[in-house]
mmCIF file with all atom_site columns, C-alpha atoms and ligand atoms in Angstrom:
data_model
loop_
_atom_site.group_PDB
_atom_site.id
_atom_site.type_symbol
_atom_site.label_atom_id
_atom_site.label_alt_id
_atom_site.label_comp_id
_atom_site.label_asym_id
_atom_site.label_entity_id
_atom_site.label_seq_id
_atom_site.pdbx_PDB_ins_code
_atom_site.Cartn_x
_atom_site.Cartn_y
_atom_site.Cartn_z
_atom_site.occupancy
_atom_site.B_iso_or_equiv
_atom_site.pdbx_formal_charge
_atom_site.auth_seq_id
_atom_site.auth_comp_id
_atom_site.auth_asym_id
_atom_site.auth_atom_id
_atom_site.pdbx_PDB_model_num
ATOM   1   C  CA  . UNK A 1 1   ? 3.583   37.632 8.970  1.00 0.00 ? 1   UNK A CA  1
ATOM   2   C  CA  . UNK A 1 2   ? 4.792   40.985 7.695  1.00 0.00 ? 2   UNK A CA  1
ATOM   3   C  CA  . UNK A 1 3   ? 7.810   41.940 5.611  1.00 0.00 ? 3   UNK A CA  1
ATOM   4   C  CA  . UNK A 1 4   ? 7.700   39.632 2.587  1.00 0.00 ? 4   UNK A CA  1
ATOM   5   C  CA  . UNK A 1 5   ? 7.702   42.528 0.132  1.00 0.00 ? 5   UNK A CA  1
ATOM   6   C  CA  . UNK A 1 6   ? 10.580  44.359 1.819  1.00 0.00 ? 6   UNK A CA  1
ATOM   7   C  CA  . UNK A 1 7   ? 12.569  41.132 2.031  1.00 0.00 ? 7   UNK A CA  1
ATOM   8   C  CA  . UNK A 1 8   ? 12.217  40.685 -1.742 1.00 0.00 ? 8   UNK A CA  1
ATOM   9   C  CA  . UNK A 1 9   ? 12.968  44.328 -2.539 1.00 0.00 ? 9   UNK A CA  1
ATOM   10  C  CA  . UNK A 1 10  ? 16.168  44.220 -0.493 1.00 0.00 ? 10  UNK A CA  1
ATOM   11  C  CA  . UNK A 1 11  ? 17.309  41.359 -2.673 1.00 0.00 ? 11  UNK A CA  1
ATOM   12  C  CA  . UNK A 1 12  ? 16.150  42.966 -5.906 1.00 0.00 ? 12  UNK A CA  1
ATOM   13  C  CA  . UNK A 1 13  ? 13.452  40.331 -6.465 1.00 0.00 ? 13  UNK A CA  1
ATOM   14  C  CA  . UNK A 1 14  ? 9.763   40.785 -7.338 1.00 0.00 ? 14  UNK A CA  1
ATOM   15  C  CA  . UNK A 1 15  ? 7.421   40.756 -4.328 1.00 0.00 ? 15  UNK A CA  1
ATOM   16  C  CA  . UNK A 1 16  ? 6.098   37.281 -5.072 1.00 0.00 ? 16  UNK A CA  1
ATOM   17  C  CA  . UNK A 1 17  ? 9.542   35.863 -4.286 1.00 0.00 ? 17  UNK A CA  1
ATOM   18  C  CA  . UNK A 1 18  ? 9.154   37.318 -0.835 1.00 0.00 ? 18  UNK A CA  1
ATOM   19  C  CA  . UNK A 1 19  ? 5.801   35.597 -0.455 1.00 0.00 ? 19  UNK A CA  1
ATOM   20  C  CA  . UNK A 1 20  ? 7.317   32.304 -1.561 1.00 0.00 ? 20  UNK A CA  1
ATOM   21  C  CA  . UNK A 1 21  ? 10.117  32.676 0.951  1.00 0.00 ? 21  UNK A CA  1
ATOM   22  C  CA  . UNK A 1 22  ? 7.424   33.575 3.491  1.00 0.00 ? 22  UNK A CA  1
ATOM   23  C  CA  . UNK A 1 23  ? 5.703   30.260 2.823  1.00 0.00 ? 23  UNK A CA  1
ATOM   24  C  CA  . UNK A 1 24  ? 8.979   28.512 3.700  1.00 0.00 ? 24  UNK A CA  1
ATOM   25  C  CA  . UNK A 1 25  ? 9.117   30.438 6.967  1.00 0.00 ? 25  UNK A CA  1
ATOM   26  C  CA  . UNK A 1 26  ? 5.594   29.201 7.710  1.00 0.00 ? 26  UNK A CA  1
ATOM   27  C  CA  . UNK A 1 27  ? 6.763   25.650 7.213  1.00 0.00 ? 27  UNK A CA  1
ATOM   28  C  CA  . UNK A 1 28  ? 9.641   25.896 9.696  1.00 0.00 ? 28  UNK A CA  1
ATOM   29  C  CA  . UNK A 1 29  ? 7.653   27.949 12.218 1.00 0.00 ? 29  UNK A CA  1
ATOM   30  C  CA  . UNK A 1 30  ? 4.804   25.443 12.224 1.00 0.00 ? 30  UNK A CA  1
ATOM   31  C  CA  . UNK A 1 31  ? 7.214   22.607 12.820 1.00 0.00 ? 31  UNK A CA  1
ATOM   32  C  CA  . UNK A 1 32  ? 8.993   24.505 15.612 1.00 0.00 ? 32  UNK A CA  1
ATOM   33  C  CA  . UNK A 1 33  ? 5.698   25.478 17.262 1.00 0.00 ? 33  UNK A CA  1
ATOM   34  C  CA  . UNK A 1 34  ? 4.578   21.861 17.278 1.00 0.00 ? 34  UNK A CA  1
ATOM   35  C  CA  . UNK A 1 35  ? 7.846   20.690 18.774 1.00 0.00 ? 35  UNK A CA  1
ATOM   36  C  CA  . UNK A 1 36  ? 7.779   23.416 21.430 1.00 0.00 ? 36  UNK A CA  1
ATOM   37  C  CA  . UNK A 1 37  ? 4.363   22.208 22.569 1.00 0.00 ? 37  UNK A CA  1
ATOM   38  C  CA  . UNK A 1 38  ? 2.425   25.300 21.568 1.00 0.00 ? 38  UNK A CA  1
ATOM   39  C  CA  . UNK A 1 39  ? -1.292  24.503 21.496 1.00 0.00 ? 39  UNK A CA  1
ATOM   40  C  CA  . UNK A 1 40  ? -2.549  27.015 18.956 1.00 0.00 ? 40  UNK A CA  1
ATOM   41  C  CA  . UNK A 1 41  ? -0.679  28.982 16.323 1.00 0.00 ? 41  UNK A CA  1
ATOM   42  C  CA  . UNK A 1 42  ? -2.689  31.551 14.401 1.00 0.00 ? 42  UNK A CA  1
ATOM   43  C  CA  . UNK A 1 43  ? -1.012  32.950 11.309 1.00 0.00 ? 43  UNK A CA  1
ATOM   44  C  CA  . UNK A 1 44  ? -2.290  36.160 9.752  1.00 0.00 ? 44  UNK A CA  1
ATOM   45  C  CA  . UNK A 1 45  ? -1.906  35.172 6.124  1.00 0.00 ? 45  UNK A CA  1
ATOM   46  C  CA  . UNK A 1 46  ? -4.349  37.471 4.328  1.00 0.00 ? 46  UNK A CA  1
ATOM   47  C  CA  . UNK A 1 47  ? -6.411  40.340 5.669  1.00 0.00 ? 47  UNK A CA  1
ATOM   48  C  CA  . UNK A 1 48  ? -9.720  41.700 4.399  1.00 0.00 ? 48  UNK A CA  1
ATOM   49  C  CA  . UNK A 1 49  ? -7.727  44.826 3.447  1.00 0.00 ? 49  UNK A CA  1
ATOM   50  C  CA  . UNK A 1 50  ? -5.173  42.887 1.412  1.00 0.00 ? 50  UNK A CA  1
ATOM   51  C  CA  . UNK A 1 51  ? -7.707  42.835 -1.462 1.00 0.00 ? 51  UNK A CA  1
ATOM   52  C  CA  . UNK A 1 52  ? -6.686  46.471 -2.024 1.00 0.00 ? 52  UNK A CA  1
ATOM   53  C  CA  . UNK A 1 53  ? -3.404  45.235 -3.497 1.00 0.00 ? 53  UNK A CA  1
ATOM   54  C  CA  . UNK A 1 54  ? -3.015  44.895 -7.286 1.00 0.00 ? 54  UNK A CA  1
ATOM   55  C  CA  . UNK A 1 55  ? -4.866  41.897 -8.661 1.00 0.00 ? 55  UNK A CA  1
ATOM   56  C  CA  . UNK A 1 56  ? -1.593  40.359 -9.879 1.00 0.00 ? 56  UNK A CA  1
ATOM   57  C  CA  . UNK A 1 57  ? -0.443  40.148 -6.272 1.00 0.00 ? 57  UNK A CA  1
ATOM   58  C  CA  . UNK A 1 58  ? -3.711  38.931 -4.714 1.00 0.00 ? 58  UNK A CA  1
ATOM   59  C  CA  . UNK A 1 59  ? -3.985  36.280 -7.436 1.00 0.00 ? 59  UNK A CA  1
ATOM   60  C  CA  . UNK A 1 60  ? -0.416  35.181 -6.852 1.00 0.00 ? 60  UNK A CA  1
ATOM   61  C  CA  . UNK A 1 61  ? -1.055  34.992 -3.100 1.00 0.00 ? 61  UNK A CA  1
ATOM   62  C  CA  . UNK A 1 62  ? -4.190  32.891 -3.578 1.00 0.00 ? 62  UNK A CA  1
ATOM   63  C  CA  . UNK A 1 63  ? -2.293  30.585 -5.946 1.00 0.00 ? 63  UNK A CA  1
ATOM   64  C  CA  . UNK A 1 64  ? 0.566   30.266 -3.487 1.00 0.00 ? 64  UNK A CA  1
ATOM   65  C  CA  . UNK A 1 65  ? -1.858  29.486 -0.682 1.00 0.00 ? 65  UNK A CA  1
ATOM   66  C  CA  . UNK A 1 66  ? -3.531  26.749 -2.696 1.00 0.00 ? 66  UNK A CA  1
ATOM   67  C  CA  . UNK A 1 67  ? -0.240  25.199 -3.786 1.00 0.00 ? 67  UNK A CA  1
ATOM   68  C  CA  . UNK A 1 68  ? 1.232   25.362 -0.292 1.00 0.00 ? 68  UNK A CA  1
ATOM   69  C  CA  . UNK A 1 69  ? -1.799  23.680 1.233  1.00 0.00 ? 69  UNK A CA  1
ATOM   70  C  CA  . UNK A 1 70  ? -1.686  20.976 -1.381 1.00 0.00 ? 70  UNK A CA  1
ATOM   71  C  CA  . UNK A 1 71  ? 2.038   20.393 -0.917 1.00 0.00 ? 71  UNK A CA  1
ATOM   72  C  CA  . UNK A 1 72  ? 2.134   20.521 2.869  1.00 0.00 ? 72  UNK A CA  1
ATOM   73  C  CA  . UNK A 1 73  ? -0.950  18.619 3.937  1.00 0.00 ? 73  UNK A CA  1
ATOM   74  C  CA  . UNK A 1 74  ? 0.788   15.253 4.120  1.00 0.00 ? 74  UNK A CA  1
ATOM   75  C  CA  . UNK A 1 75  ? 3.536   16.556 6.351  1.00 0.00 ? 75  UNK A CA  1
ATOM   76  C  CA  . UNK A 1 76  ? 1.100   18.521 8.503  1.00 0.00 ? 76  UNK A CA  1
ATOM   77  C  CA  . UNK A 1 77  ? -0.879  15.357 8.972  1.00 0.00 ? 77  UNK A CA  1
ATOM   78  C  CA  . UNK A 1 78  ? 2.239   13.344 9.748  1.00 0.00 ? 78  UNK A CA  1
ATOM   79  C  CA  . UNK A 1 79  ? 3.152   15.908 12.427 1.00 0.00 ? 79  UNK A CA  1
ATOM   80  C  CA  . UNK A 1 80  ? -0.284  15.563 14.049 1.00 0.00 ? 80  UNK A CA  1
ATOM   81  C  CA  . UNK A 1 81  ? -1.218  19.163 13.163 1.00 0.00 ? 81  UNK A CA  1
ATOM   82  C  CA  . UNK A 1 82  ? -4.899  20.072 12.976 1.00 0.00 ? 82  UNK A CA  1
ATOM   83  C  CA  . UNK A 1 83  ? -5.654  22.771 10.418 1.00 0.00 ? 83  UNK A CA  1
ATOM   84  C  CA  . UNK A 1 84  ? -8.329  25.377 10.958 1.00 0.00 ? 84  UNK A CA  1
ATOM   85  C  CA  . UNK A 1 85  ? -9.167  28.648 9.246  1.00 0.00 ? 85  UNK A CA  1
ATOM   86  C  CA  . UNK A 1 86  ? -10.705 31.902 10.439 1.00 0.00 ? 86  UNK A CA  1
ATOM   87  C  CA  . UNK A 1 87  ? -12.011 34.839 8.445  1.00 0.00 ? 87  UNK A CA  1
ATOM   88  C  CA  . UNK A 1 88  ? -14.631 35.275 5.774  1.00 0.00 ? 88  UNK A CA  1
ATOM   89  C  CA  . UNK A 1 89  ? -13.696 31.997 4.132  1.00 0.00 ? 89  UNK A CA  1
ATOM   90  C  CA  . UNK A 1 90  ? -16.809 31.961 1.944  1.00 0.00 ? 90  UNK A CA  1
ATOM   91  C  CA  . UNK A 1 91  ? -15.405 34.981 0.029  1.00 0.00 ? 91  UNK A CA  1
ATOM   92  C  CA  . UNK A 1 92  ? -12.197 33.204 -0.998 1.00 0.00 ? 92  UNK A CA  1
ATOM   93  C  CA  . UNK A 1 93  ? -11.876 31.802 -4.541 1.00 0.00 ? 93  UNK A CA  1
ATOM   94  C  CA  . UNK A 1 94  ? -13.620 28.455 -4.888 1.00 0.00 ? 94  UNK A CA  1
ATOM   95  C  CA  . UNK A 1 95  ? -10.436 26.511 -5.671 1.00 0.00 ? 95  UNK A CA  1
ATOM   96  C  CA  . UNK A 1 96  ? -8.756  27.858 -2.519 1.00 0.00 ? 96  UNK A CA  1
ATOM   97  C  CA  . UNK A 1 97  ? -11.802 26.924 -0.452 1.00 0.00 ? 97  UNK A CA  1
ATOM   98  C  CA  . UNK A 1 98  ? -11.822 23.424 -1.907 1.00 0.00 ? 98  UNK A CA  1
ATOM   99  C  CA  . UNK A 1 99  ? -8.170  22.881 -1.062 1.00 0.00 ? 99  UNK A CA  1
ATOM   100 C  CA  . UNK A 1 100 ? -8.630  24.339 2.404  1.00 0.00 ? 100 UNK A CA  1
ATOM   101 C  CA  . UNK A 1 101 ? -11.651 22.156 3.099  1.00 0.00 ? 101 UNK A CA  1
ATOM   102 C  CA  . UNK A 1 102 ? -9.720  19.095 1.992  1.00 0.00 ? 102 UNK A CA  1
ATOM   103 C  CA  . UNK A 1 103 ? -6.803  19.895 4.345  1.00 0.00 ? 103 UNK A CA  1
ATOM   104 C  CA  . UNK A 1 104 ? -9.117  20.635 7.263  1.00 0.00 ? 104 UNK A CA  1
ATOM   105 C  CA  . UNK A 1 105 ? -10.879 17.324 6.623  1.00 0.00 ? 105 UNK A CA  1
ATOM   106 C  CA  . UNK A 1 106 ? -7.682  15.295 6.380  1.00 0.00 ? 106 UNK A CA  1
ATOM   107 C  CA  . UNK A 1 107 ? -6.253  16.708 9.623  1.00 0.00 ? 107 UNK A CA  1
ATOM   108 C  CA  . UNK A 1 108 ? -9.550  16.869 11.541 1.00 0.00 ? 108 UNK A CA  1
ATOM   109 C  CA  . UNK A 1 109 ? -8.844  14.143 14.085 1.00 0.00 ? 109 UNK A CA  1
ATOM   110 C  CA  . UNK A 1 110 ? -5.235  15.141 14.854 1.00 0.00 ? 110 UNK A CA  1
ATOM   111 C  CA  . UNK A 1 111 ? -4.469  16.047 18.450 1.00 0.00 ? 111 UNK A CA  1
ATOM   112 C  CA  . UNK A 1 112 ? -1.290  18.150 18.188 1.00 0.00 ? 112 UNK A CA  1
ATOM   113 C  CA  . UNK A 1 113 ? -0.789  21.785 17.289 1.00 0.00 ? 113 UNK A CA  1
ATOM   114 C  CA  . UNK A 1 114 ? -3.846  23.617 16.012 1.00 0.00 ? 114 UNK A CA  1
ATOM   115 C  CA  . UNK A 1 115 ? -2.687  25.634 13.022 1.00 0.00 ? 115 UNK A CA  1
ATOM   116 C  CA  . UNK A 1 116 ? -5.184  28.374 12.531 1.00 0.00 ? 116 UNK A CA  1
ATOM   117 C  CA  . UNK A 1 117 ? -4.913  30.294 9.272  1.00 0.00 ? 117 UNK A CA  1
ATOM   118 C  CA  . UNK A 1 118 ? -6.390  33.776 9.225  1.00 0.00 ? 118 UNK A CA  1
ATOM   119 C  CA  . UNK A 1 119 ? -7.558  34.201 5.641  1.00 0.00 ? 119 UNK A CA  1
ATOM   120 C  CA  . UNK A 1 120 ? -9.584  37.129 4.389  1.00 0.00 ? 120 UNK A CA  1
ATOM   121 C  CA  . UNK A 1 121 ? -9.588  37.964 8.079  1.00 0.00 ? 121 UNK A CA  1
ATOM   122 C  CA  . UNK A 1 122 ? -10.399 41.270 9.738  1.00 0.00 ? 122 UNK A CA  1
ATOM   123 C  CA  . UNK A 1 123 ? -10.861 41.784 13.461 1.00 0.00 ? 123 UNK A CA  1
ATOM   124 C  CA  . UNK A 1 124 ? -13.623 44.359 13.065 1.00 0.00 ? 124 UNK A CA  1
ATOM   125 C  CA  . UNK A 1 125 ? -15.477 42.155 10.593 1.00 0.00 ? 125 UNK A CA  1
ATOM   126 C  CA  . UNK A 1 126 ? -15.130 39.211 12.990 1.00 0.00 ? 126 UNK A CA  1
ATOM   127 C  CA  . UNK A 1 127 ? -16.740 41.250 15.787 1.00 0.00 ? 127 UNK A CA  1
ATOM   128 C  CA  . UNK A 1 128 ? -19.468 42.564 13.477 1.00 0.00 ? 128 UNK A CA  1
ATOM   129 C  CA  . UNK A 1 129 ? -20.276 39.073 12.226 1.00 0.00 ? 129 UNK A CA  1
ATOM   130 C  CA  . UNK A 1 130 ? -20.425 37.846 15.832 1.00 0.00 ? 130 UNK A CA  1
ATOM   131 C  CA  . UNK A 1 131 ? -22.772 40.663 16.869 1.00 0.00 ? 131 UNK A CA  1
ATOM   132 C  CA  . UNK A 1 132 ? -25.042 40.020 13.901 1.00 0.00 ? 132 UNK A CA  1
ATOM   133 C  CA  . UNK A 1 133 ? -25.035 36.281 14.602 1.00 0.00 ? 133 UNK A CA  1
ATOM   134 C  CA  . UNK A 1 134 ? -26.041 37.015 18.213 1.00 0.00 ? 134 UNK A CA  1
ATOM   135 C  CA  . UNK A 1 135 ? -28.924 39.185 17.008 1.00 0.00 ? 135 UNK A CA  1
ATOM   136 C  CA  . UNK A 1 136 ? -30.044 36.405 14.664 1.00 0.00 ? 136 UNK A CA  1
ATOM   137 C  CA  . UNK A 1 137 ? -29.957 34.058 17.640 1.00 0.00 ? 137 UNK A CA  1
ATOM   138 C  CA  . UNK A 1 138 ? -32.540 36.334 19.263 1.00 0.00 ? 138 UNK A CA  1
ATOM   139 C  CA  . UNK A 1 139 ? -30.291 38.277 21.663 1.00 0.00 ? 139 UNK A CA  1
ATOM   140 C  CA  . UNK A 1 140 ? -31.530 41.760 22.544 1.00 0.00 ? 140 UNK A CA  1
ATOM   141 C  CA  . UNK A 1 141 ? -28.724 42.538 24.943 1.00 0.00 ? 141 UNK A CA  1
ATOM   142 C  CA  . UNK A 1 142 ? -25.369 41.176 23.922 1.00 0.00 ? 142 UNK A CA  1
ATOM   143 C  CA  . UNK A 1 143 ? -22.967 39.787 26.530 1.00 0.00 ? 143 UNK A CA  1
ATOM   144 C  CA  . UNK A 1 144 ? -19.239 39.153 26.154 1.00 0.00 ? 144 UNK A CA  1
ATOM   145 C  CA  . UNK A 1 145 ? -19.964 35.445 25.995 1.00 0.00 ? 145 UNK A CA  1
ATOM   146 C  CA  . UNK A 1 146 ? -22.285 35.954 22.985 1.00 0.00 ? 146 UNK A CA  1
ATOM   147 C  CA  . UNK A 1 147 ? -19.457 37.620 21.079 1.00 0.00 ? 147 UNK A CA  1
ATOM   148 C  CA  . UNK A 1 148 ? -16.827 35.056 22.071 1.00 0.00 ? 148 UNK A CA  1
ATOM   149 C  CA  . UNK A 1 149 ? -18.854 32.065 21.005 1.00 0.00 ? 149 UNK A CA  1
ATOM   150 C  CA  . UNK A 1 150 ? -19.827 33.653 17.690 1.00 0.00 ? 150 UNK A CA  1
ATOM   151 C  CA  . UNK A 1 151 ? -16.345 34.781 16.673 1.00 0.00 ? 151 UNK A CA  1
ATOM   152 C  CA  . UNK A 1 152 ? -14.541 32.663 14.090 1.00 0.00 ? 152 UNK A CA  1
ATOM   153 C  CA  . UNK A 1 153 ? -12.117 31.693 16.880 1.00 0.00 ? 153 UNK A CA  1
ATOM   154 C  CA  . UNK A 1 154 ? -14.912 30.105 18.953 1.00 0.00 ? 154 UNK A CA  1
ATOM   155 C  CA  . UNK A 1 155 ? -13.549 27.261 21.050 1.00 0.00 ? 155 UNK A CA  1
ATOM   156 C  CA  . UNK A 1 156 ? -9.952  28.523 20.948 1.00 0.00 ? 156 UNK A CA  1
ATOM   157 C  CA  . UNK A 1 157 ? -8.461  30.277 23.944 1.00 0.00 ? 157 UNK A CA  1
ATOM   158 C  CA  . UNK A 1 158 ? -7.421  33.908 23.500 1.00 0.00 ? 158 UNK A CA  1
ATOM   159 C  CA  . UNK A 1 159 ? -3.811  34.282 22.373 1.00 0.00 ? 159 UNK A CA  1
ATOM   160 C  CA  . UNK A 1 160 ? -1.180  34.721 25.095 1.00 0.00 ? 160 UNK A CA  1
ATOM   161 C  CA  . UNK A 1 161 ? 1.479   36.087 22.795 1.00 0.00 ? 161 UNK A CA  1
ATOM   162 C  CA  . UNK A 1 162 ? 1.208   38.195 19.659 1.00 0.00 ? 162 UNK A CA  1
ATOM   163 C  CA  . UNK A 1 163 ? 4.355   38.294 17.532 1.00 0.00 ? 163 UNK A CA  1
ATOM   164 C  CA  . UNK A 1 164 ? 4.649   41.108 15.034 1.00 0.00 ? 164 UNK A CA  1
ATOM   165 C  CA  . UNK A 1 165 ? 7.440   40.850 12.466 1.00 0.00 ? 165 UNK A CA  1
ATOM   166 C  CA  . UNK A 1 166 ? 9.099   43.529 10.307 1.00 0.00 ? 166 UNK A CA  1
ATOM   167 C  CA  . UNK A 1 167 ? 9.278   46.061 13.126 1.00 0.00 ? 167 UNK A CA  1
ATOM   168 C  CA  . UNK A 1 168 ? 5.827   47.584 12.698 1.00 0.00 ? 168 UNK A CA  1
ATOM   169 C  CA  . UNK A 1 169 ? 4.063   48.733 15.839 1.00 0.00 ? 169 UNK A CA  1
ATOM   170 C  CA  . UNK A 1 170 ? 0.477   48.185 14.827 1.00 0.00 ? 170 UNK A CA  1
ATOM   171 C  CA  . UNK A 1 171 ? -2.219  45.550 15.020 1.00 0.00 ? 171 UNK A CA  1
ATOM   172 C  CA  . UNK A 1 172 ? -3.558  45.843 11.446 1.00 0.00 ? 172 UNK A CA  1
ATOM   173 C  CA  . UNK A 1 173 ? -7.042  44.572 12.291 1.00 0.00 ? 173 UNK A CA  1
ATOM   174 C  CA  . UNK A 1 174 ? -5.866  41.235 13.678 1.00 0.00 ? 174 UNK A CA  1
ATOM   175 C  CA  . UNK A 1 175 ? -7.945  39.419 16.333 1.00 0.00 ? 175 UNK A CA  1
ATOM   176 C  CA  . UNK A 1 176 ? -9.019  42.701 17.922 1.00 0.00 ? 176 UNK A CA  1
ATOM   177 C  CA  . UNK A 1 177 ? -11.369 41.190 20.474 1.00 0.00 ? 177 UNK A CA  1
ATOM   178 C  CA  . UNK A 1 178 ? -9.196  38.204 21.284 1.00 0.00 ? 178 UNK A CA  1
ATOM   179 C  CA  . UNK A 1 179 ? -5.944  40.076 21.995 1.00 0.00 ? 179 UNK A CA  1
ATOM   180 C  CA  . UNK A 1 180 ? -7.360  42.186 24.833 1.00 0.00 ? 180 UNK A CA  1
ATOM   181 C  CA  . UNK A 1 181 ? -4.707  40.796 27.206 1.00 0.00 ? 181 UNK A CA  1
ATOM   182 C  CA  . UNK A 1 182 ? -2.183  39.330 24.774 1.00 0.00 ? 182 UNK A CA  1
ATOM   183 C  CA  . UNK A 1 183 ? 1.472   40.114 25.340 1.00 0.00 ? 183 UNK A CA  1
ATOM   184 C  CA  . UNK A 1 184 ? 2.882   41.882 22.287 1.00 0.00 ? 184 UNK A CA  1
ATOM   185 C  CA  . UNK A 1 185 ? 6.332   41.136 20.942 1.00 0.00 ? 185 UNK A CA  1
ATOM   186 C  CA  . UNK A 1 186 ? 7.696   43.165 18.047 1.00 0.00 ? 186 UNK A CA  1
ATOM   187 C  CA  . UNK A 1 187 ? 10.733  41.955 16.153 1.00 0.00 ? 187 UNK A CA  1
ATOM   188 C  CA  . UNK A 1 188 ? 12.485  43.776 13.296 1.00 0.00 ? 188 UNK A CA  1
ATOM   189 C  CA  . UNK A 1 189 ? 13.016  40.436 11.530 1.00 0.00 ? 189 UNK A CA  1
ATOM   190 C  CA  . UNK A 1 190 ? 11.252  40.303 8.170  1.00 0.00 ? 190 UNK A CA  1
ATOM   191 C  CA  . UNK A 1 191 ? 8.878   37.350 7.987  1.00 0.00 ? 191 UNK A CA  1
ATOM   192 C  CA  . UNK A 1 192 ? 10.886  35.281 5.427  1.00 0.00 ? 192 UNK A CA  1
ATOM   193 C  CA  . UNK A 1 193 ? 13.888  35.449 7.783  1.00 0.00 ? 193 UNK A CA  1
ATOM   194 C  CA  . UNK A 1 194 ? 11.871  34.328 10.815 1.00 0.00 ? 194 UNK A CA  1
ATOM   195 C  CA  . UNK A 1 195 ? 13.403  31.137 12.175 1.00 0.00 ? 195 UNK A CA  1
ATOM   196 C  CA  . UNK A 1 196 ? 12.936  28.774 15.096 1.00 0.00 ? 196 UNK A CA  1
ATOM   197 C  CA  . UNK A 1 197 ? 15.434  30.829 17.152 1.00 0.00 ? 197 UNK A CA  1
ATOM   198 C  CA  . UNK A 1 198 ? 13.257  33.933 16.722 1.00 0.00 ? 198 UNK A CA  1
ATOM   199 C  CA  . UNK A 1 199 ? 10.221  32.035 17.912 1.00 0.00 ? 199 UNK A CA  1
ATOM   200 C  CA  . UNK A 1 200 ? 12.163  30.766 20.911 1.00 0.00 ? 200 UNK A CA  1
ATOM   201 C  CA  . UNK A 1 201 ? 13.422  34.302 21.650 1.00 0.00 ? 201 UNK A CA  1
ATOM   202 C  CA  . UNK A 1 202 ? 9.858   35.619 21.576 1.00 0.00 ? 202 UNK A CA  1
ATOM   203 C  CA  . UNK A 1 203 ? 8.675   32.890 23.938 1.00 0.00 ? 203 UNK A CA  1
ATOM   204 C  CA  . UNK A 1 204 ? 11.569  33.436 26.348 1.00 0.00 ? 204 UNK A CA  1
ATOM   205 C  CA  . UNK A 1 205 ? 10.801  37.134 26.391 1.00 0.00 ? 205 UNK A CA  1
ATOM   206 C  CA  . UNK A 1 206 ? 7.120   36.363 27.025 1.00 0.00 ? 206 UNK A CA  1
ATOM   207 C  CA  . UNK A 1 207 ? 7.996   34.049 29.905 1.00 0.00 ? 207 UNK A CA  1
ATOM   208 C  CA  . UNK A 1 208 ? 9.753   36.896 31.736 1.00 0.00 ? 208 UNK A CA  1
ATOM   209 C  CA  . UNK A 1 209 ? 6.686   39.080 31.749 1.00 0.00 ? 209 UNK A CA  1
ATOM   210 C  CA  . UNK A 1 210 ? 4.335   39.461 34.637 1.00 0.00 ? 210 UNK A CA  1
ATOM   211 C  CA  . UNK A 1 211 ? 0.740   39.168 33.529 1.00 0.00 ? 211 UNK A CA  1
ATOM   212 C  CA  . UNK A 1 212 ? -1.843  40.683 35.803 1.00 0.00 ? 212 UNK A CA  1
ATOM   213 C  CA  . UNK A 1 213 ? -4.915  40.914 33.566 1.00 0.00 ? 213 UNK A CA  1
ATOM   214 C  CA  . UNK A 1 214 ? -5.794  44.252 35.155 1.00 0.00 ? 214 UNK A CA  1
ATOM   215 C  CA  . UNK A 1 215 ? -5.458  42.871 38.678 1.00 0.00 ? 215 UNK A CA  1
ATOM   216 C  CA  . UNK A 1 216 ? -2.604  43.379 41.132 1.00 0.00 ? 216 UNK A CA  1
HETATM 217 C  C1  . LIG B 2 .   ? 3.113   40.134 4.404  1.00 0.00 ? 1   LIG B C1  1
HETATM 218 O  O1  . LIG B 2 .   ? 4.138   40.736 3.680  1.00 0.00 ? 1   LIG B O1  1
HETATM 219 C  C2  . LIG B 2 .   ? 2.379   39.102 3.599  1.00 0.00 ? 1   LIG B C2  1
HETATM 220 C  C3  . LIG B 2 .   ? 0.963   39.356 3.341  1.00 0.00 ? 1   LIG B C3  1
HETATM 221 C  C4  . LIG B 2 .   ? 0.265   40.399 3.717  1.00 0.00 ? 1   LIG B C4  1
HETATM 222 C  C5  . LIG B 2 .   ? 0.269   38.347 2.569  1.00 0.00 ? 1   LIG B C5  1
HETATM 223 P  P1  . LIG B 2 .   ? 3.875   42.083 2.914  1.00 0.00 ? 1   LIG B P1  1
HETATM 224 O  O2  . LIG B 2 .   ? 3.485   41.762 1.516  1.00 0.00 ? 1   LIG B O2  1
HETATM 225 O  O3  . LIG B 2 .   ? 2.932   42.961 3.656  1.00 0.00 ? 1   LIG B O3  1
HETATM 226 O  O4  . LIG B 2 .   ? 5.343   42.703 2.935  1.00 0.00 ? 1   LIG B O4  1
HETATM 227 P  P2  . LIG B 2 .   ? 5.782   44.236 3.025  1.00 0.00 ? 1   LIG B P2  1
HETATM 228 O  O5  . LIG B 2 .   ? 5.016   44.882 4.138  1.00 0.00 ? 1   LIG B O5  1
HETATM 229 O  O6  . LIG B 2 .   ? 5.476   44.840 1.699  1.00 0.00 ? 1   LIG B O6  1
HETATM 230 O  O7  . LIG B 2 .   ? 7.252   44.172 3.310  1.00 0.00 ? 1   LIG B O7  1
HETATM 231 MG MG1 . LIG B 2 .   ? 3.150   44.566 4.956  1.00 0.00 ? 2   LIG B MG1 1
#
């Protein structure tokens, strides 16, 4: 979900306004994804590298996350959404973890869209943690399956489509293992401007592609 800062700057607002507008875009995208019958939506909300930002911004982001979770949980639940989180969750501020845990608990038995929030997430860290978990489990030689079932995405299928907003052509340490065969769609739209139509456009584009997974 990239482009919040640029969106705000273009309007002459402080960056946090962009993040707030970004939270609104999350709201509408989650609803659209549910209605379109998407099974899993993973949103890259905060990377392990985002801690490099000034503390005023990381604090504001954590506050926004907590408030958004608190505000949205009832509607998420009403829409049959099941919330999940990936990343080094244990390193998040305690009050964010508490709120997150509460939302995961409330929505646990829902059967609709799985909304997977990547928080304090890094693809390399995810792989490292999975390798180390495999070693702890007594593995001397590590197979693909050992990694997959120890990643924070365990139990979720690998993403089919990766949407990158704000026109950047890079992965930024997102789901590195899991996107091996994902179709990539880059849109110049800044995240706060991302609407249902953009999601539909991305899916239509995806549907035209021929996926061969290395075969013929
Ligand atoms: C993405 O928007 C939101 C988060 C990383 C939390 P940015 O804050 O990266 O926005 P730009 O890249 O400065 O436009
Ligand atoms: Mg950015």
